[in-house]
Coordinates of C-alpha atoms in Angstrom, one line a residue:
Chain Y
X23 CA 90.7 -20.4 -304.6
X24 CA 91.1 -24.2 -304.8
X25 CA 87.9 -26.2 -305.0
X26 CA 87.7 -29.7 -302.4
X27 CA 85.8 -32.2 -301.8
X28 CA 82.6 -33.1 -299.4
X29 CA 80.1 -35.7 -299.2
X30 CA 76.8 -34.6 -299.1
X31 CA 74.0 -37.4 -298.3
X32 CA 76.9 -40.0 -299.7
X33 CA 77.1 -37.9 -302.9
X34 CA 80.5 -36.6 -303.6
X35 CA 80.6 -32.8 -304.8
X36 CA 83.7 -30.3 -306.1
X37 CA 83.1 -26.9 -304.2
X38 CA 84.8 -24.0 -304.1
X39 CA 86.7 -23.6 -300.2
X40 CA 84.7 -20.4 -299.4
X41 CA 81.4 -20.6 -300.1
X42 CA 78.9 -21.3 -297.0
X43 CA 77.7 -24.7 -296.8
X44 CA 74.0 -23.7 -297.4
X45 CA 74.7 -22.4 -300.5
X46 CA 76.1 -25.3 -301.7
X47 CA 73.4 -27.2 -300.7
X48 CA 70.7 -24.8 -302.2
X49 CA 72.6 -24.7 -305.2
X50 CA 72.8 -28.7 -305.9
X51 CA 69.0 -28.9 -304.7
X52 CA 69.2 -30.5 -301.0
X53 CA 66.2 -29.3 -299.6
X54 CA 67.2 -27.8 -296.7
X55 CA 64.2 -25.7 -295.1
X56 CA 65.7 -22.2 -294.5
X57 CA 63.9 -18.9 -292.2
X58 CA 66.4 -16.1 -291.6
X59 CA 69.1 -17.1 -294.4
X60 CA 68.9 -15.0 -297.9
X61 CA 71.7 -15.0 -300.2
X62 CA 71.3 -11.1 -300.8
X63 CA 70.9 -10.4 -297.0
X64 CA 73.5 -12.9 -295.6
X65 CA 73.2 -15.0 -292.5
X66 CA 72.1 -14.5 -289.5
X67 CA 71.9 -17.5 -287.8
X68 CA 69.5 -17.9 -285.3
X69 CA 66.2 -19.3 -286.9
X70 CA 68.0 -22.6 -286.7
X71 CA 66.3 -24.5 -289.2
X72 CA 69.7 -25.4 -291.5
X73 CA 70.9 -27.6 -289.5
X74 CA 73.2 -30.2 -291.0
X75 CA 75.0 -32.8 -288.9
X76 CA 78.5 -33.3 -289.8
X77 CA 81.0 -35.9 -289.1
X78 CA 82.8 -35.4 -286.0
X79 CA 80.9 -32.9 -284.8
X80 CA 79.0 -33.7 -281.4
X81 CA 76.2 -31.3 -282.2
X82 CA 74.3 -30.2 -285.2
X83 CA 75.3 -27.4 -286.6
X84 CA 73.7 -24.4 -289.0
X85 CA 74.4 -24.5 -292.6
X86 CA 74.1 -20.8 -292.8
X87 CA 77.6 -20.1 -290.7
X88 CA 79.6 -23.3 -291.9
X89 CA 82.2 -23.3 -294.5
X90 CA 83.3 -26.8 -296.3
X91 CA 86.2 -28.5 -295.1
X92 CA 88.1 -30.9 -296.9
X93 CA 86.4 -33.9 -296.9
X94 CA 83.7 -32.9 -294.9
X95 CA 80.7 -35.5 -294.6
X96 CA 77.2 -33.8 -294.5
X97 CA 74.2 -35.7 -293.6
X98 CA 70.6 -33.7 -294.1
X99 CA 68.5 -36.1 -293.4
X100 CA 68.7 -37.3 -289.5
Chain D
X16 CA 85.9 -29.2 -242.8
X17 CA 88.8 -26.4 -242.9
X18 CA 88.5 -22.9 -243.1
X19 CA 89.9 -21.7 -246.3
X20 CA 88.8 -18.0 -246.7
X21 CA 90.6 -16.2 -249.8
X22 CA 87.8 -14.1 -251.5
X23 CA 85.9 -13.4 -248.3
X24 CA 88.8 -12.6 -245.9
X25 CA 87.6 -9.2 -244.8
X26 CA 83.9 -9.8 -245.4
X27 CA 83.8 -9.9 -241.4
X28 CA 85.7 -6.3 -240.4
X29 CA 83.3 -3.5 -239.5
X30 CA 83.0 -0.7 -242.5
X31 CA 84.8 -3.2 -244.7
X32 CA 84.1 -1.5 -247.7
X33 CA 85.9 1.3 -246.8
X34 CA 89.1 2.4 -248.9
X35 CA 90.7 2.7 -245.4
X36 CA 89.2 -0.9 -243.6
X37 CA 90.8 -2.1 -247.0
X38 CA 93.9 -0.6 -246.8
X39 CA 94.5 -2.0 -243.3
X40 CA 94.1 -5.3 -243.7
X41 CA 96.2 -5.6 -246.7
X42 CA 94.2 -4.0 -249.7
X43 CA 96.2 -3.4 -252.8
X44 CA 99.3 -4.6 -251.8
X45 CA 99.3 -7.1 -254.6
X46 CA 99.4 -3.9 -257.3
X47 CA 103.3 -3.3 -256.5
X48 CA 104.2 -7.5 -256.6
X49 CA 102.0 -7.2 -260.2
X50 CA 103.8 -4.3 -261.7
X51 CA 107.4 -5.5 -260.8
X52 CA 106.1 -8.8 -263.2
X53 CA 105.7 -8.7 -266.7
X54 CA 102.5 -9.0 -267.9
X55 CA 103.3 -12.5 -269.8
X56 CA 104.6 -13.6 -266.1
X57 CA 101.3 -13.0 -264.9
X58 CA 99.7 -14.9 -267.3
X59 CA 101.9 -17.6 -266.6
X60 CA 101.6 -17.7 -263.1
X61 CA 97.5 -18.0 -263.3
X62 CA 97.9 -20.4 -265.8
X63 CA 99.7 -22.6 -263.3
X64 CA 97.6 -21.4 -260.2
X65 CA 94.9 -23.2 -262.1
X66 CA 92.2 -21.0 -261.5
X67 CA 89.3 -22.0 -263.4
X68 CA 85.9 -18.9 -264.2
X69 CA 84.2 -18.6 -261.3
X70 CA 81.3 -17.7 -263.2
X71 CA 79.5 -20.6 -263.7
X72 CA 81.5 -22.2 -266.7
X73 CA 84.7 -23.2 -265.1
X74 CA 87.0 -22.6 -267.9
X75 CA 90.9 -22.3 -267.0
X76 CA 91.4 -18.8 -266.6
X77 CA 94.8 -18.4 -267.4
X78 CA 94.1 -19.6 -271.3
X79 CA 91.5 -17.3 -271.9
X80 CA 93.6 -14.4 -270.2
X81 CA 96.7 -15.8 -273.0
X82 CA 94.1 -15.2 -275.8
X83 CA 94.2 -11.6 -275.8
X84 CA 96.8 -10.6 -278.1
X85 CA 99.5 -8.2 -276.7
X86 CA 100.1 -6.5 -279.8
X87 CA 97.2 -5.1 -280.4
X88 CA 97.0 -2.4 -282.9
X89 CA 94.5 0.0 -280.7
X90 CA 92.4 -0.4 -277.7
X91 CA 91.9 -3.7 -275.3
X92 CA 89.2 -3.9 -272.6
X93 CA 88.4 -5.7 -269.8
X94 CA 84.6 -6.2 -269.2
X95 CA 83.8 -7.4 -265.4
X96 CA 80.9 -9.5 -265.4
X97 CA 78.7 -8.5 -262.7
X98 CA 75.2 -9.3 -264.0
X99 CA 74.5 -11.7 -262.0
X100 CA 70.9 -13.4 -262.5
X101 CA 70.9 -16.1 -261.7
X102 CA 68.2 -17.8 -259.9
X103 CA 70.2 -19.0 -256.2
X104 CA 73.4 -17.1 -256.7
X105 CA 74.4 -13.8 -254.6
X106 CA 77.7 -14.2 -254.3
X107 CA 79.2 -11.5 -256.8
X108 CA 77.0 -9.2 -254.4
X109 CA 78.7 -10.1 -251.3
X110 CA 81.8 -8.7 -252.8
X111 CA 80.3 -6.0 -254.4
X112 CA 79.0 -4.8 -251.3
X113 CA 81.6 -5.8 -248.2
X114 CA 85.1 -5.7 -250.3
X115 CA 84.6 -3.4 -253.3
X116 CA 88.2 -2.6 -253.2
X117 CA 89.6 -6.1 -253.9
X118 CA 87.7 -6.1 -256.9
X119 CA 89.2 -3.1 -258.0
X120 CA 92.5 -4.5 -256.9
X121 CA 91.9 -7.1 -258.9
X122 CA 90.7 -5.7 -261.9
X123 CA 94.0 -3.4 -262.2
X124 CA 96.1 -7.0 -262.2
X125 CA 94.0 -8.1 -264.7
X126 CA 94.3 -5.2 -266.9
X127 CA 98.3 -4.7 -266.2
X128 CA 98.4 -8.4 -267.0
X129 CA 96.4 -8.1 -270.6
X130 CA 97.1 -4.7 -271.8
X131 CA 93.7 -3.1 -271.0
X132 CA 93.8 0.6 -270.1
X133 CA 89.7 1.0 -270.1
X134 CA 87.7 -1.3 -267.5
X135 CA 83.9 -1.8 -267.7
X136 CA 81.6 -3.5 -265.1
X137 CA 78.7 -4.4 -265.9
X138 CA 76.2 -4.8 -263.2
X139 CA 73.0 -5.4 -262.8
X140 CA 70.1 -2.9 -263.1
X141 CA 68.4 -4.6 -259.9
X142 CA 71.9 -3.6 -257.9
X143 CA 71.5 -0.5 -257.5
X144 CA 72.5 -0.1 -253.9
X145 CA 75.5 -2.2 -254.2
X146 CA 76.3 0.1 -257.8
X147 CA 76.4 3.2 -255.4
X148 CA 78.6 1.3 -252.6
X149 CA 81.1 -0.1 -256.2
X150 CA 81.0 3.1 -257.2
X151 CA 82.3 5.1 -254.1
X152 CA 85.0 3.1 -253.8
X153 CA 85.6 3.8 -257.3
X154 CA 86.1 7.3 -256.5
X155 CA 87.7 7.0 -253.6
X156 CA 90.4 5.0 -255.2
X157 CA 90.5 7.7 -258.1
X158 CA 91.1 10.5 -255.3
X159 CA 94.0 8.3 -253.4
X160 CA 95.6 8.1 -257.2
X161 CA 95.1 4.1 -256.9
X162 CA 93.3 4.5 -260.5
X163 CA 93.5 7.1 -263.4
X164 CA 96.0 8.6 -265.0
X165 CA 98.7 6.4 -263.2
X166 CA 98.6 3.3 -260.7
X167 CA 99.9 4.1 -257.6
X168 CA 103.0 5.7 -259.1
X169 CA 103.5 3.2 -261.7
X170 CA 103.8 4.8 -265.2
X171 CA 100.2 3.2 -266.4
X172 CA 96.5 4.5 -266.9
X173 CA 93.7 2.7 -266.0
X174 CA 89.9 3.9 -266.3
X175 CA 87.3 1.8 -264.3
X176 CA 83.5 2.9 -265.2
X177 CA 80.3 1.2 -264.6
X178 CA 78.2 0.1 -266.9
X179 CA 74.4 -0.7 -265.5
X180 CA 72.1 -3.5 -267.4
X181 CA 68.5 -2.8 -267.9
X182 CA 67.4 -6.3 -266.1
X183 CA 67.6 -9.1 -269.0
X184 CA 68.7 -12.5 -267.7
X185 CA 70.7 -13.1 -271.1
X186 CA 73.0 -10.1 -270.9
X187 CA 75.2 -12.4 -268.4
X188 CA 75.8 -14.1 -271.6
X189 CA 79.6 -12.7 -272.1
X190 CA 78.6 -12.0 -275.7
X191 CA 75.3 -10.2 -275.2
X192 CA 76.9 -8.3 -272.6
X193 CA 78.8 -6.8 -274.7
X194 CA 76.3 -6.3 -277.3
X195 CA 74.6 -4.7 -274.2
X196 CA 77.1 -2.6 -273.6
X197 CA 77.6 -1.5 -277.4
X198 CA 74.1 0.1 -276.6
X199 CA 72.3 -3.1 -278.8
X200 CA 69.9 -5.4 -277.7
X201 CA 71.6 -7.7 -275.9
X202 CA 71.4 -11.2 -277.9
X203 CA 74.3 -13.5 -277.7
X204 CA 76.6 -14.0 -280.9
X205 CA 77.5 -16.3 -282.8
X206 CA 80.2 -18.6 -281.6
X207 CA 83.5 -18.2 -284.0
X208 CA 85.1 -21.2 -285.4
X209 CA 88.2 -21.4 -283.4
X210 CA 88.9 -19.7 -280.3
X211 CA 89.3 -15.7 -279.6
X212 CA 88.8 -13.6 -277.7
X213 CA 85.6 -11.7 -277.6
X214 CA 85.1 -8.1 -279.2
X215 CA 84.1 -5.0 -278.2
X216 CA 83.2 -2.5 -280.5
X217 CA 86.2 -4.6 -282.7
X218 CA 88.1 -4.5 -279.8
X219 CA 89.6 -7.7 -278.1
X220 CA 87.9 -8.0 -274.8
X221 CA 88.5 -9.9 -272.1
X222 CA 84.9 -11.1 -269.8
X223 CA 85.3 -12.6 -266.5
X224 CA 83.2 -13.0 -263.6
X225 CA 83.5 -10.3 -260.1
X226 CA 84.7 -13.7 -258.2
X227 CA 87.5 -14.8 -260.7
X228 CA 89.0 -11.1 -261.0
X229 CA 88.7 -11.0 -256.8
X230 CA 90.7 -14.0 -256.6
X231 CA 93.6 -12.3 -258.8
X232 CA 95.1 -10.6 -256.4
X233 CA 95.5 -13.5 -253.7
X234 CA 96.9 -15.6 -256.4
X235 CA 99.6 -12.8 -257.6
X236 CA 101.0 -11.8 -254.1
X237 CA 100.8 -15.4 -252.6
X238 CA 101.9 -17.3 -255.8
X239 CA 100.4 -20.3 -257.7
X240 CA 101.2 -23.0 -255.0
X241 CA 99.4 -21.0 -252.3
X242 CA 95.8 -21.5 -254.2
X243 CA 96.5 -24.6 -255.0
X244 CA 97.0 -25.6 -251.7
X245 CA 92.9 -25.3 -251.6
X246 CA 90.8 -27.7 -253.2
X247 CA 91.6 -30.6 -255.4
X248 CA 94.0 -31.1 -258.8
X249 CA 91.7 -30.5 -261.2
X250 CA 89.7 -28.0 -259.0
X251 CA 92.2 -25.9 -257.6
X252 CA 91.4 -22.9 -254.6
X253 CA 88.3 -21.4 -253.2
X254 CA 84.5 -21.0 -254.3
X255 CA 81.9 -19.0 -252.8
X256 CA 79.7 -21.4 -252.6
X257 CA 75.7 -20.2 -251.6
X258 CA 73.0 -21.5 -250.0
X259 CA 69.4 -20.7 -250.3
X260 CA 65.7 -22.5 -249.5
X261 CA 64.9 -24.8 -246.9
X262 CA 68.0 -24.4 -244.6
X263 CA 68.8 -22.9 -241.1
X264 CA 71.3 -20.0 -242.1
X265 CA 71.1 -19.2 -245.8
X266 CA 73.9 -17.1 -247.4
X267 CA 77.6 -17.1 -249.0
X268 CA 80.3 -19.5 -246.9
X269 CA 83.7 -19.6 -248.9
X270 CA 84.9 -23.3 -248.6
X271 CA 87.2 -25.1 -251.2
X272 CA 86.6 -27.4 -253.6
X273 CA 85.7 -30.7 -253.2
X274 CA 84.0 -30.8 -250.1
X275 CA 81.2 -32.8 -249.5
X276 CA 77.8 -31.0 -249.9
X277 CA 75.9 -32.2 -247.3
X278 CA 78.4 -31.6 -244.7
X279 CA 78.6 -27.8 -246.4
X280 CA 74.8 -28.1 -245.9
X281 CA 74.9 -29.2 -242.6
X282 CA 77.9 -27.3 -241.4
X283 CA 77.1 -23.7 -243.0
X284 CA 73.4 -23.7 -242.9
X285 CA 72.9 -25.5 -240.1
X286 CA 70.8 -28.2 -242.0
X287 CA 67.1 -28.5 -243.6
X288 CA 64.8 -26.2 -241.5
X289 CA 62.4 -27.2 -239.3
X290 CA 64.4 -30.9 -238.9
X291 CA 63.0 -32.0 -242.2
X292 CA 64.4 -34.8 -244.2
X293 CA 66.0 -33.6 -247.1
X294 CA 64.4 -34.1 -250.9
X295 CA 66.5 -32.5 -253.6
X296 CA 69.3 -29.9 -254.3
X297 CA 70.3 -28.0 -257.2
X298 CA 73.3 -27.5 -256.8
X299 CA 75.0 -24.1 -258.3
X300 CA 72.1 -22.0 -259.3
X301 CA 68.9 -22.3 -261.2
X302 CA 70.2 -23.5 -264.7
X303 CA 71.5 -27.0 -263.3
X304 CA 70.2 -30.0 -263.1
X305 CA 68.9 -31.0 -259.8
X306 CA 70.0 -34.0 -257.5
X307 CA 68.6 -36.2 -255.2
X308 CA 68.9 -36.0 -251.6
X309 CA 71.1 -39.6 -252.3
X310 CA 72.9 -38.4 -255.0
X311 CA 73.4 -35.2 -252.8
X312 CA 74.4 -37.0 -250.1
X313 CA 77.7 -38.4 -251.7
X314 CA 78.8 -35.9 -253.8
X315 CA 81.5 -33.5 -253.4
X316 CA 81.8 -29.6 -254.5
X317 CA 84.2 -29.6 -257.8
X318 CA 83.1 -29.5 -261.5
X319 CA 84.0 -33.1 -262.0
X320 CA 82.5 -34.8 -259.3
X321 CA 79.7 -33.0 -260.2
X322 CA 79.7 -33.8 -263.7
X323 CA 80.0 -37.5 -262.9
X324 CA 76.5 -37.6 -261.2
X325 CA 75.2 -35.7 -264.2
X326 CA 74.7 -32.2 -263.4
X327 CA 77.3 -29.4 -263.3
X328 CA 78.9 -26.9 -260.5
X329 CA 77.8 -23.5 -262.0
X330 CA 78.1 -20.8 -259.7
X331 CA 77.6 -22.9 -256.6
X332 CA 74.9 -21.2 -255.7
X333 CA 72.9 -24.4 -253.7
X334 CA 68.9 -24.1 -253.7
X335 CA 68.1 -27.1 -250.9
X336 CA 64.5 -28.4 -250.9
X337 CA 63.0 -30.2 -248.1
X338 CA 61.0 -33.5 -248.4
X339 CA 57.3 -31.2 -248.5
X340 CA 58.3 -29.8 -251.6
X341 CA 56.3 -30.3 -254.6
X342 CA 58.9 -30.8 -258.0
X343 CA 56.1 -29.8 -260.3
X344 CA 55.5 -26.5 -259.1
X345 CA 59.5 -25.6 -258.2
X346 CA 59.8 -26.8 -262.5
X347 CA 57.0 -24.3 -263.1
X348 CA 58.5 -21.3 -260.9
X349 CA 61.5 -22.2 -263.0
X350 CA 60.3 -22.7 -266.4
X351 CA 58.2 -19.2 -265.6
X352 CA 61.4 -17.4 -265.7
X353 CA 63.2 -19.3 -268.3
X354 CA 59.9 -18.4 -270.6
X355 CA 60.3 -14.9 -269.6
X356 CA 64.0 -14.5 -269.9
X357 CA 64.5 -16.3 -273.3
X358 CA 66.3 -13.4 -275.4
X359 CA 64.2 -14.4 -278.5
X360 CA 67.1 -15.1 -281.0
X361 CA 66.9 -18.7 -281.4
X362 CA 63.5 -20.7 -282.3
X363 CA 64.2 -23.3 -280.4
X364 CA 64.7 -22.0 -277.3
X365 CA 62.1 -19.0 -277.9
X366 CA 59.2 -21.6 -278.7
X367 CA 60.7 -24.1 -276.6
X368 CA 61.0 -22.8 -273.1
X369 CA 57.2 -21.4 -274.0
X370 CA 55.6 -24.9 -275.0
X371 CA 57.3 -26.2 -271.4
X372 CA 55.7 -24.1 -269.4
X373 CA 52.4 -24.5 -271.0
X374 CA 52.4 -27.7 -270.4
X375 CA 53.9 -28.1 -266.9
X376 CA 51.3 -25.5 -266.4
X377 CA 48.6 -27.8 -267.3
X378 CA 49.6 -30.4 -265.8
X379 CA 49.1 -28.7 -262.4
X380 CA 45.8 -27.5 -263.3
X381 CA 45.1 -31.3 -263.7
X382 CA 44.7 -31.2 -267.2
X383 CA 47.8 -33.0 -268.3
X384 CA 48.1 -36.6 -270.2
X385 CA 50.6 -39.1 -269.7
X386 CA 52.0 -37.6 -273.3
X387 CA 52.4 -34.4 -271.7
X388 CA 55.3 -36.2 -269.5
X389 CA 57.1 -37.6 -272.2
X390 CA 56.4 -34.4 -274.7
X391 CA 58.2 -32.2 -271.9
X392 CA 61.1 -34.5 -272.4
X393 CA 60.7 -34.4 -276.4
X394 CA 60.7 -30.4 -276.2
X395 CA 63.3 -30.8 -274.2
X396 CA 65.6 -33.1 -276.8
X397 CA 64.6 -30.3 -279.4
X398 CA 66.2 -27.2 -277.4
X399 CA 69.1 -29.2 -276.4
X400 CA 72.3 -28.2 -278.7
X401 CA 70.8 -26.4 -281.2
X402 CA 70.7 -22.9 -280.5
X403 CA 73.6 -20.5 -280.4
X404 CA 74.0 -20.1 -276.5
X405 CA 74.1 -22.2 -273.9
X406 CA 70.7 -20.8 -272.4
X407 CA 68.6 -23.5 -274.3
X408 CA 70.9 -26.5 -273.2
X409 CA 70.5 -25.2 -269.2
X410 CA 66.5 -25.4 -269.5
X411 CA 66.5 -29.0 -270.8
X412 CA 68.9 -30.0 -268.4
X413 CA 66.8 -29.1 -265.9
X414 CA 63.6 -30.6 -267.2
X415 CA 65.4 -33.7 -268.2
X416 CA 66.6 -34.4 -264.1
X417 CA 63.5 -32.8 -262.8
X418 CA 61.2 -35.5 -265.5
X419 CA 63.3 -38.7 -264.8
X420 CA 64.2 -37.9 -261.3
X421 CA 60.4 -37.3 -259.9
X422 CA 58.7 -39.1 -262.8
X423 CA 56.1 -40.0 -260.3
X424 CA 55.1 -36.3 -258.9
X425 CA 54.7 -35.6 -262.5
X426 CA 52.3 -38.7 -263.4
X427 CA 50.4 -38.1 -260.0
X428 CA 49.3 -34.7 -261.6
X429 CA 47.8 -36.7 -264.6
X430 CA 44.1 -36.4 -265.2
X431 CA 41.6 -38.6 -262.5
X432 CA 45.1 -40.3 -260.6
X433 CA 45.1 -37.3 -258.1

């Protein structure tokens, strides 16, 4: 699959389209505190401690059950 | 104010429950006017009636009803919500227990209309005596061959079966209840991307409130421009609006939309007992934010008038409060039973609605600081948006109006200012 293109904290990154977003940020060492998420277990989604606010998007939302969109812009830090 | 009685027509005949009562005064003669449709037409024609979910969300109907795919390689159900807990609304009950027929009227519409040949309602645990009065009719319409293994003639099956809930607030959620119903514990799901509809054991399902699927059957057999002939534009038809607390004549009144609430008040429930001034209304069931006796005094019943002053419809389901109430303890009652009924899932709202009451609590003990004010309203910023159902957002709009609204009950509670 096709990688894109997000902005994480202002920093651009190449990932792949079907990966969940809190892997990505794990894996390129956001710290982003996470409860109920494991990578061999899955997500579950409702410690709600991932969250991520996005552009556009009126609410936060959890890093655990979002995948990257095409330009996506991802704040972590309020 | 006119009378404008769709739901609750027969609500007044003696033994109106009765297969036969119903018969007489024109139950099920919608079924014939459905089946000679297709079920797209149907669709269509609630999608133009307007009809919004009478369940406290006010969603148009009609889309949610188009969502269900007709070509649906196995099973689709329809899941009747009838769990209905909350705090100030007992209108699915009414129906439930004086016109059991035009919900069963309704719900074969409904099915006809999305393809379901299974239909589960899922009622209450604590309504048990209007379960056994659903359920009768039930079988009464399965001996008169109005339900089973054809509809009145017509070449379709249709099973109805109840499903009761074991008493958790939550499971009204249309997700948990079907987690409830697929024998789980009943925690709501997480919300998909883009809309669906929901599933049932991987089965599209269809949820909708008693009152939206009783209003089917009006709307099929009278056409779209009959309900909308009721209420406003945006607002279209009927509500069975509720009152409870500090009135004359508590209960369920149908009236349309956009009425004014205190003339409902005063009208209906024959205004605040004992000739009391009025203090505060919530206006459609525990979970929404309360409004002053002035902003309830020029405000009118429909979700967007509502919304303007900041609070939301619901179920309509009106708690009135007269000027000797104290807004500290009616948050505590309240925040008591959000504690209790909080499913768990979600931190937020599991910690959140617990940290509330604590300190509410203390507060009325006379141990509160002025922090303790403004921390309910942090809390309350905390739960607000962040968790996976709407549960979480309802309690902190609720201590949000109650905090800012009667700011000064709350700082009269502080420590040595009482």
């Amino acid at each position: 699959m096709s990688d894109i293109t997000i902005t994480v904290d202002g920093k651009e990154l190449t990932v792949p389209r079907d990966e969940l977003l809190i892997k990505i940020l794990n894996k390129n060492n956001f710290a982003i505190p996470q409860f109920c998420y494991h990578d061999a277990l899955g997500m579950d989604g409702n410690c709600r401690m991932c969250m991520v606010e996005i552009e556009g998007q009126k609410r936060p939302q959890i890093a655990c059950n979002t995948f990257p969109k095409e330009g996506m812009e991802v704040r972590t830090r309020g | 104010m006119r009378e404008s009685k769709i739901v609750s027509r027969k609500f007044g005949h003696k033994e109106s429950h009765t297969l036969q009562v119903a018969r007489k005064h024109g139950g099920y003669s919608a079924i014939d006017a459905a089946f000679a449709l297709e079920a797209t037409e149907i669709i269509d024609i609630i999608k133009v009636s307007g009809l919004r979910g009478k369940g406290g969300g006010g969603a148009p109907v009609g889309n949610k009803w188009a969502l269900m795919p007709q070509d649906h390689d196995g099973p689709s159900y329809l899941a009747v919500n009838a769990d209905e807990s909350e705090p100030g609304t007992f209108k699915d009950r009414q129906i439930m227990a004086k016109d059991p027929h035009l919900l069963i009227e309704g719900i074969i519409i409904t099915c006809y209309a999305i393809g379901a040949h299974d239909a589960y309602i899922y009622i209450r645990g604590e309504y048990y005596q209007f379960q056994q009065i659903l359920q009768k009719a039930i079988d009464e319409a399965y001996a008169e061959g109005i339900i089973g293994e054809k509809v009145m003639g017509h070449d379709y099956r249709l099973d109805i079966t109840i499903h009761r809930g074991a008493g958790a607030y939550i499971c009204g959620e249309k997700s948990a209840l079907l987690e409830s119903m697929e024998g789980k514990r009943g925690h709501p799901r997480l919300k998909p991307q883009q809309k669906e509809p929901e599933w049932y054991f991987g089965n599209p399902t269809l949820v909708n409130n008693v009152e939206t699927i009783a209003t089917v059957p009006f709307i099929v057999k009278k056409g779209a421009k009959a309900y909308r002939l009721y209420g406003t534009d945006s607002s279209p038809g009927t509500l069975l609006f509720g009152l409870s607390g500090h009135v004359n004549r508590p209960g369920i009144y149908e009236a349309e939309f956009g009425v004014s609430m205190l003339e409902y008040i005063e009208q209906y429930g024959g205004g605040v007992k004992g000739g009391k001034r009025l203090k505060a209304v919530i206006p459609g069931g525990a979970s929404t934010p309360v409004l002053t006796a002035q902003e309830a005094s020029c405000v009118r019943l429909d979700y967007e008038d509502l919304r303007v002053m900041g609070s939301t419809l619901g179920t309509g389901g009106m708690i009135v409060m007269d000027e000797d109430t104290c807004m500290v303890s009616a948050l505590k009652n309240l925040l008591e039973f959000y504690h209790h009924e909080s499913c768990g899932q979600c931190t937020p709202c599991r910690e959140g609605t617990g940290w509330v009451d604590g300190i509410v609590e203390s507060l009325l003990k006379g141990e509160g600081t002025e922090e303790d004010v403004d921390r309910l309203l942090d809390v309350s910023q905390t739960m607000n948006g962040k968790t996976i159902c709407v549960f979480a957002p309802a309690v902190s709009g609720v201590i949000d109006s109650f905090v800012t609204k009667f700011r000064g009950e709350f700082e009269a509670y502080l420590k040595g200012a009482r």
